[in-house]
Short mmCIF file of C-alpha atoms and ligand atoms in Angstrom, two decimals:
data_model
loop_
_atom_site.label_atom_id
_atom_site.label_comp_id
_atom_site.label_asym_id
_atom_site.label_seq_id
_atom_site.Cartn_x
_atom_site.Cartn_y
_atom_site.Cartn_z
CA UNK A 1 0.49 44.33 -10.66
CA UNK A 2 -3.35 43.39 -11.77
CA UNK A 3 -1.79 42.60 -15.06
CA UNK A 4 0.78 40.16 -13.85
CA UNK A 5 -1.39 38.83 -11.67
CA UNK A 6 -4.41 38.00 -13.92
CA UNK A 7 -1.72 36.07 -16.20
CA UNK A 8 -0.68 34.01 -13.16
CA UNK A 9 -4.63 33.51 -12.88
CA UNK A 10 -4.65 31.28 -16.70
CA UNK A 11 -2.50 28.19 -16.02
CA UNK A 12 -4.63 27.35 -12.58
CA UNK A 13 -7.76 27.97 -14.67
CA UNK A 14 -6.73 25.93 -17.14
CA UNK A 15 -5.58 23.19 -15.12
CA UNK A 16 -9.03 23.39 -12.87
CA UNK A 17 -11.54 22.81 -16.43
CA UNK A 18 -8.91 19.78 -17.30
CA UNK A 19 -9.21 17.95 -14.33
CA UNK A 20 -13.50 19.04 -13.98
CA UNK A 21 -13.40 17.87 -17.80
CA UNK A 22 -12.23 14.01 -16.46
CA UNK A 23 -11.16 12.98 -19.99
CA UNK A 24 -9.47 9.63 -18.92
CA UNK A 25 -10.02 7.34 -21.73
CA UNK A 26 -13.00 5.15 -19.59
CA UNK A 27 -13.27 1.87 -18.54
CA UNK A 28 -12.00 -0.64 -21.33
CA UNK A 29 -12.36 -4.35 -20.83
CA UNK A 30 -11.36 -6.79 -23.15
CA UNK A 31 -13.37 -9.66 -25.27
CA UNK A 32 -9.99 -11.70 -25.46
CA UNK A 33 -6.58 -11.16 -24.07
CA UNK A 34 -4.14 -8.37 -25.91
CA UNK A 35 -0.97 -9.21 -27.03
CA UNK A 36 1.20 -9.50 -24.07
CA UNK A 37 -1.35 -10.37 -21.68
CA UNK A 38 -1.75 -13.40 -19.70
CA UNK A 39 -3.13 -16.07 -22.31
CA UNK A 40 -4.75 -19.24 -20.50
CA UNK A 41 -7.53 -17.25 -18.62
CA UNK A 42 -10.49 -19.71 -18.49
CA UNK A 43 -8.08 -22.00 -17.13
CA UNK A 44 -6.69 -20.21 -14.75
CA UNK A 45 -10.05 -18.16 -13.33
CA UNK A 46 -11.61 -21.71 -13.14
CA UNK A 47 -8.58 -23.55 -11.20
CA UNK A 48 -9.25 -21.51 -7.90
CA UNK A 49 -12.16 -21.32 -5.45
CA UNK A 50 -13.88 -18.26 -5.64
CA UNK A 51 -15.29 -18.59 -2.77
CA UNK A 52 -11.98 -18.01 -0.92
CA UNK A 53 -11.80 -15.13 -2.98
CA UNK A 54 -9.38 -12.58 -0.94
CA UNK A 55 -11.02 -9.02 -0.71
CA UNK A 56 -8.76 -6.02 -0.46
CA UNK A 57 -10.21 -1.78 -0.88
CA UNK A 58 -8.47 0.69 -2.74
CA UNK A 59 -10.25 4.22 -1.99
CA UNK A 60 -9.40 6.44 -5.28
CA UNK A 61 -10.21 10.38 -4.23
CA UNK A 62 -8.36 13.71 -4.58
CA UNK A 63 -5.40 12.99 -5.40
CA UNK A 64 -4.36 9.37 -4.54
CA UNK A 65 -4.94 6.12 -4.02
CA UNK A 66 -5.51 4.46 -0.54
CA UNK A 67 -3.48 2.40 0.07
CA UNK A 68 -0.90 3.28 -2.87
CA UNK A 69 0.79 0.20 -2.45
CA UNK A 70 -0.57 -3.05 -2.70
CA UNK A 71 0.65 -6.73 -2.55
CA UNK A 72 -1.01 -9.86 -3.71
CA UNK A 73 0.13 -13.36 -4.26
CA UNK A 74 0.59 -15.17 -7.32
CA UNK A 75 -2.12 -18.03 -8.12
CA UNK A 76 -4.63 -16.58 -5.11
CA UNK A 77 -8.17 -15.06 -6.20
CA UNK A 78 -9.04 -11.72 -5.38
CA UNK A 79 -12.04 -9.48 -5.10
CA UNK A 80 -10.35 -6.27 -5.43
CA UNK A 81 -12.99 -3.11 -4.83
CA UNK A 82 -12.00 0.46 -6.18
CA UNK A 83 -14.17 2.91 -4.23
CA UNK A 84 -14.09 6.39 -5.84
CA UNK A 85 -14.66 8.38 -2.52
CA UNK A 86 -14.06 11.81 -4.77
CA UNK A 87 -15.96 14.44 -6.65
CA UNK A 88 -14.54 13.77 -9.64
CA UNK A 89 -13.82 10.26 -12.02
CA UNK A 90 -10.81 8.82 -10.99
CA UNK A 91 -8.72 6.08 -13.17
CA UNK A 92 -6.61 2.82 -11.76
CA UNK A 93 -4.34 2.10 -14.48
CA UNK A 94 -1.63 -0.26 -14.67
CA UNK A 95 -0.71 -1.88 -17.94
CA UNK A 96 1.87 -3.97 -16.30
CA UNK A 97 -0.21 -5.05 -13.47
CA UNK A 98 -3.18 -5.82 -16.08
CA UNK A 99 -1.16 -7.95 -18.48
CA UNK A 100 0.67 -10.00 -14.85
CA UNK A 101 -3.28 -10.71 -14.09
CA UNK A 102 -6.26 -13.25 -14.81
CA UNK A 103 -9.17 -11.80 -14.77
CA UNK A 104 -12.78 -13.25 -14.00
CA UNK A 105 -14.78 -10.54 -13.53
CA UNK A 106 -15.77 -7.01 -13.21
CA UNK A 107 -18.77 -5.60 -11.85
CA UNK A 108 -20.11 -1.83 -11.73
CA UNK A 109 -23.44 -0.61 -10.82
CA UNK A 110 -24.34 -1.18 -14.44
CA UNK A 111 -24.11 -5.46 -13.73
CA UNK A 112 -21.38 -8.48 -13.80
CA UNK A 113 -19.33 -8.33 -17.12
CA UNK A 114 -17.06 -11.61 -17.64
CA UNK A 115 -13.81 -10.18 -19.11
CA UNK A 116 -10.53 -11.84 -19.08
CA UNK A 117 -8.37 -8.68 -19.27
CA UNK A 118 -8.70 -5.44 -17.86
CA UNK A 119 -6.93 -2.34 -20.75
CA UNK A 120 -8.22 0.90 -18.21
CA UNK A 121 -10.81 1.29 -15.43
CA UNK A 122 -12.25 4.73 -15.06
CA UNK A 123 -14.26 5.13 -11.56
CA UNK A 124 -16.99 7.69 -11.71
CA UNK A 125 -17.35 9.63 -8.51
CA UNK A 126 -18.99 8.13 -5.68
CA UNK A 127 -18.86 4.70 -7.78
CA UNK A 128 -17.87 1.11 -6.60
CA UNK A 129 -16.10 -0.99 -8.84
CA UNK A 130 -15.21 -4.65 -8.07
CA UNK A 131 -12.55 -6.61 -9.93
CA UNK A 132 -12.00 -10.44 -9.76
CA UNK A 133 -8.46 -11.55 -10.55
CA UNK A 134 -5.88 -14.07 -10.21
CA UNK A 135 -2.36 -12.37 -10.22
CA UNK A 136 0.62 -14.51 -12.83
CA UNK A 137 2.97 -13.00 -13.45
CA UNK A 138 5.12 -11.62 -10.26
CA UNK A 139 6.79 -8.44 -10.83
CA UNK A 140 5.97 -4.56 -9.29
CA UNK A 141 4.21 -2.52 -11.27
CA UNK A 142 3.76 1.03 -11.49
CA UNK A 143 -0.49 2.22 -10.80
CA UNK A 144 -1.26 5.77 -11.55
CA UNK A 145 -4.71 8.01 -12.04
CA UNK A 146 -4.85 8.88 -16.23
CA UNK A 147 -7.46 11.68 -15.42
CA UNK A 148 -4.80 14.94 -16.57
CA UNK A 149 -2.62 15.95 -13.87
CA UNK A 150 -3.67 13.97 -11.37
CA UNK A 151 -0.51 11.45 -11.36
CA UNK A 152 1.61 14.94 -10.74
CA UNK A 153 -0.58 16.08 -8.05
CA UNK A 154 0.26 12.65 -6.32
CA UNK A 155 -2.24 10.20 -7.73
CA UNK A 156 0.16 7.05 -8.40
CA UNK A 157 1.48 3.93 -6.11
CA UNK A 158 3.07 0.30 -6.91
CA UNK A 159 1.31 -3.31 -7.19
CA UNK A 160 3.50 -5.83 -5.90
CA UNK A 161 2.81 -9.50 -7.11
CA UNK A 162 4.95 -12.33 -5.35
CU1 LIG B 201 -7.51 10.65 -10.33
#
C-alpha cells in the first residue's frame, strides 16, 4: 500500500512545481501589427474619443477568469483592466480576440506602452494590467490561461465582439 501510494504521490507533485514554475510565455506586445491582425491601427485608435472610453474588469485568480465571458461592441473604445487577484501569474490569451482588436494602449505598473497589437499578456500576481482597445472584427473567440494546466483546471471563457 505505501508503495502504491507514494507513486500516486508523483503526478500531483509534478503538476504542483509546473503551475508554481508559471512558465507562460510573458507579456508580448507588438511594434507593428502581425500578419493577420487588424492593419489600420493609428487610424482606428485615433477615430474614437477616449474619453468615453468603456471600462469593463476581468479578475484572473485560481483557476478562472471573472467574468469568463465577455461582450464588447465593434468600433467602441475600451479600457479593459485584468486584475490578477491570485498567488500565482496568470495569462489572458486570445489570438483570435487579439488579431479582431485595435489596440492603443497598455499599461502595467512598469508605465504606458503604445502598442497596436497585443501577441500574450501574462499578469503577475497581485498585478493590474489595463488594456485600451477598439474591437473590428466581430466574431467569438475562445480566452484561456497559457500558465500549464490551468485551462484544464477551468481557466478559459469566450469574447464576444458584435
Ligand atoms: Cu492561470
Amino acid at each position: 500500500m505505501l508503495q502504491r501510494r507514494s507513486i500516486l504521490l508523483i503526478p500531483s507533485a509534478l503538476a504542483t512545481t509546473l503551475i508554481l514554475a508559471g512558465c507562460g510565455t510573458g507579456t508580448d506586445l507588438a511594434q507593428r501589427p502581425p500578419p493577420g491582425y487588424v492593419g489600420d491601427v493609428a487610424a482606428r485608435v485615433a477615430a474614437v474619443d477616449w474619453a468615453q472610453a468603456r471600462p469593463v474588469t476581468v479578475e484572473l485568480a485560481e483557476f478562472a477568469f471573472q467574468p469568463e465571458h465577455l461582450a464588447f461592441e465593434q468600433g467602441v473604445p475600451y479600457r479593459l483592466t485584468l486584475e490578477n487577484r491570485g498567488n500565482v501569474a496568470h495569462t489572458f490569451t486570445s489570438e483570435g480576440f487579439f488579431k479582431a482588436i485595435a489596440v492603443r494602449r497598455v499599461t502595467t505598473p512598469q508605465g504606458p506602452v503604445d502598442t497596436p497589437a497585443l501577441v500574450n499578456l501574462e499578469i503577475p500576481a497581485g498585478q493590474t494590467d489595463v488594456v485600451e482597445f477598439v474591437p473590428v472584427q466581430a466574431g467569438t473567440y475562445a480566452l484561456a490561461c497559457h500558465e500549464p494546466l490551468h485551462s484544464s483546471f477551468g481557466m478559459t471563457g469566450t469574447i464576444a465582439v458584435r
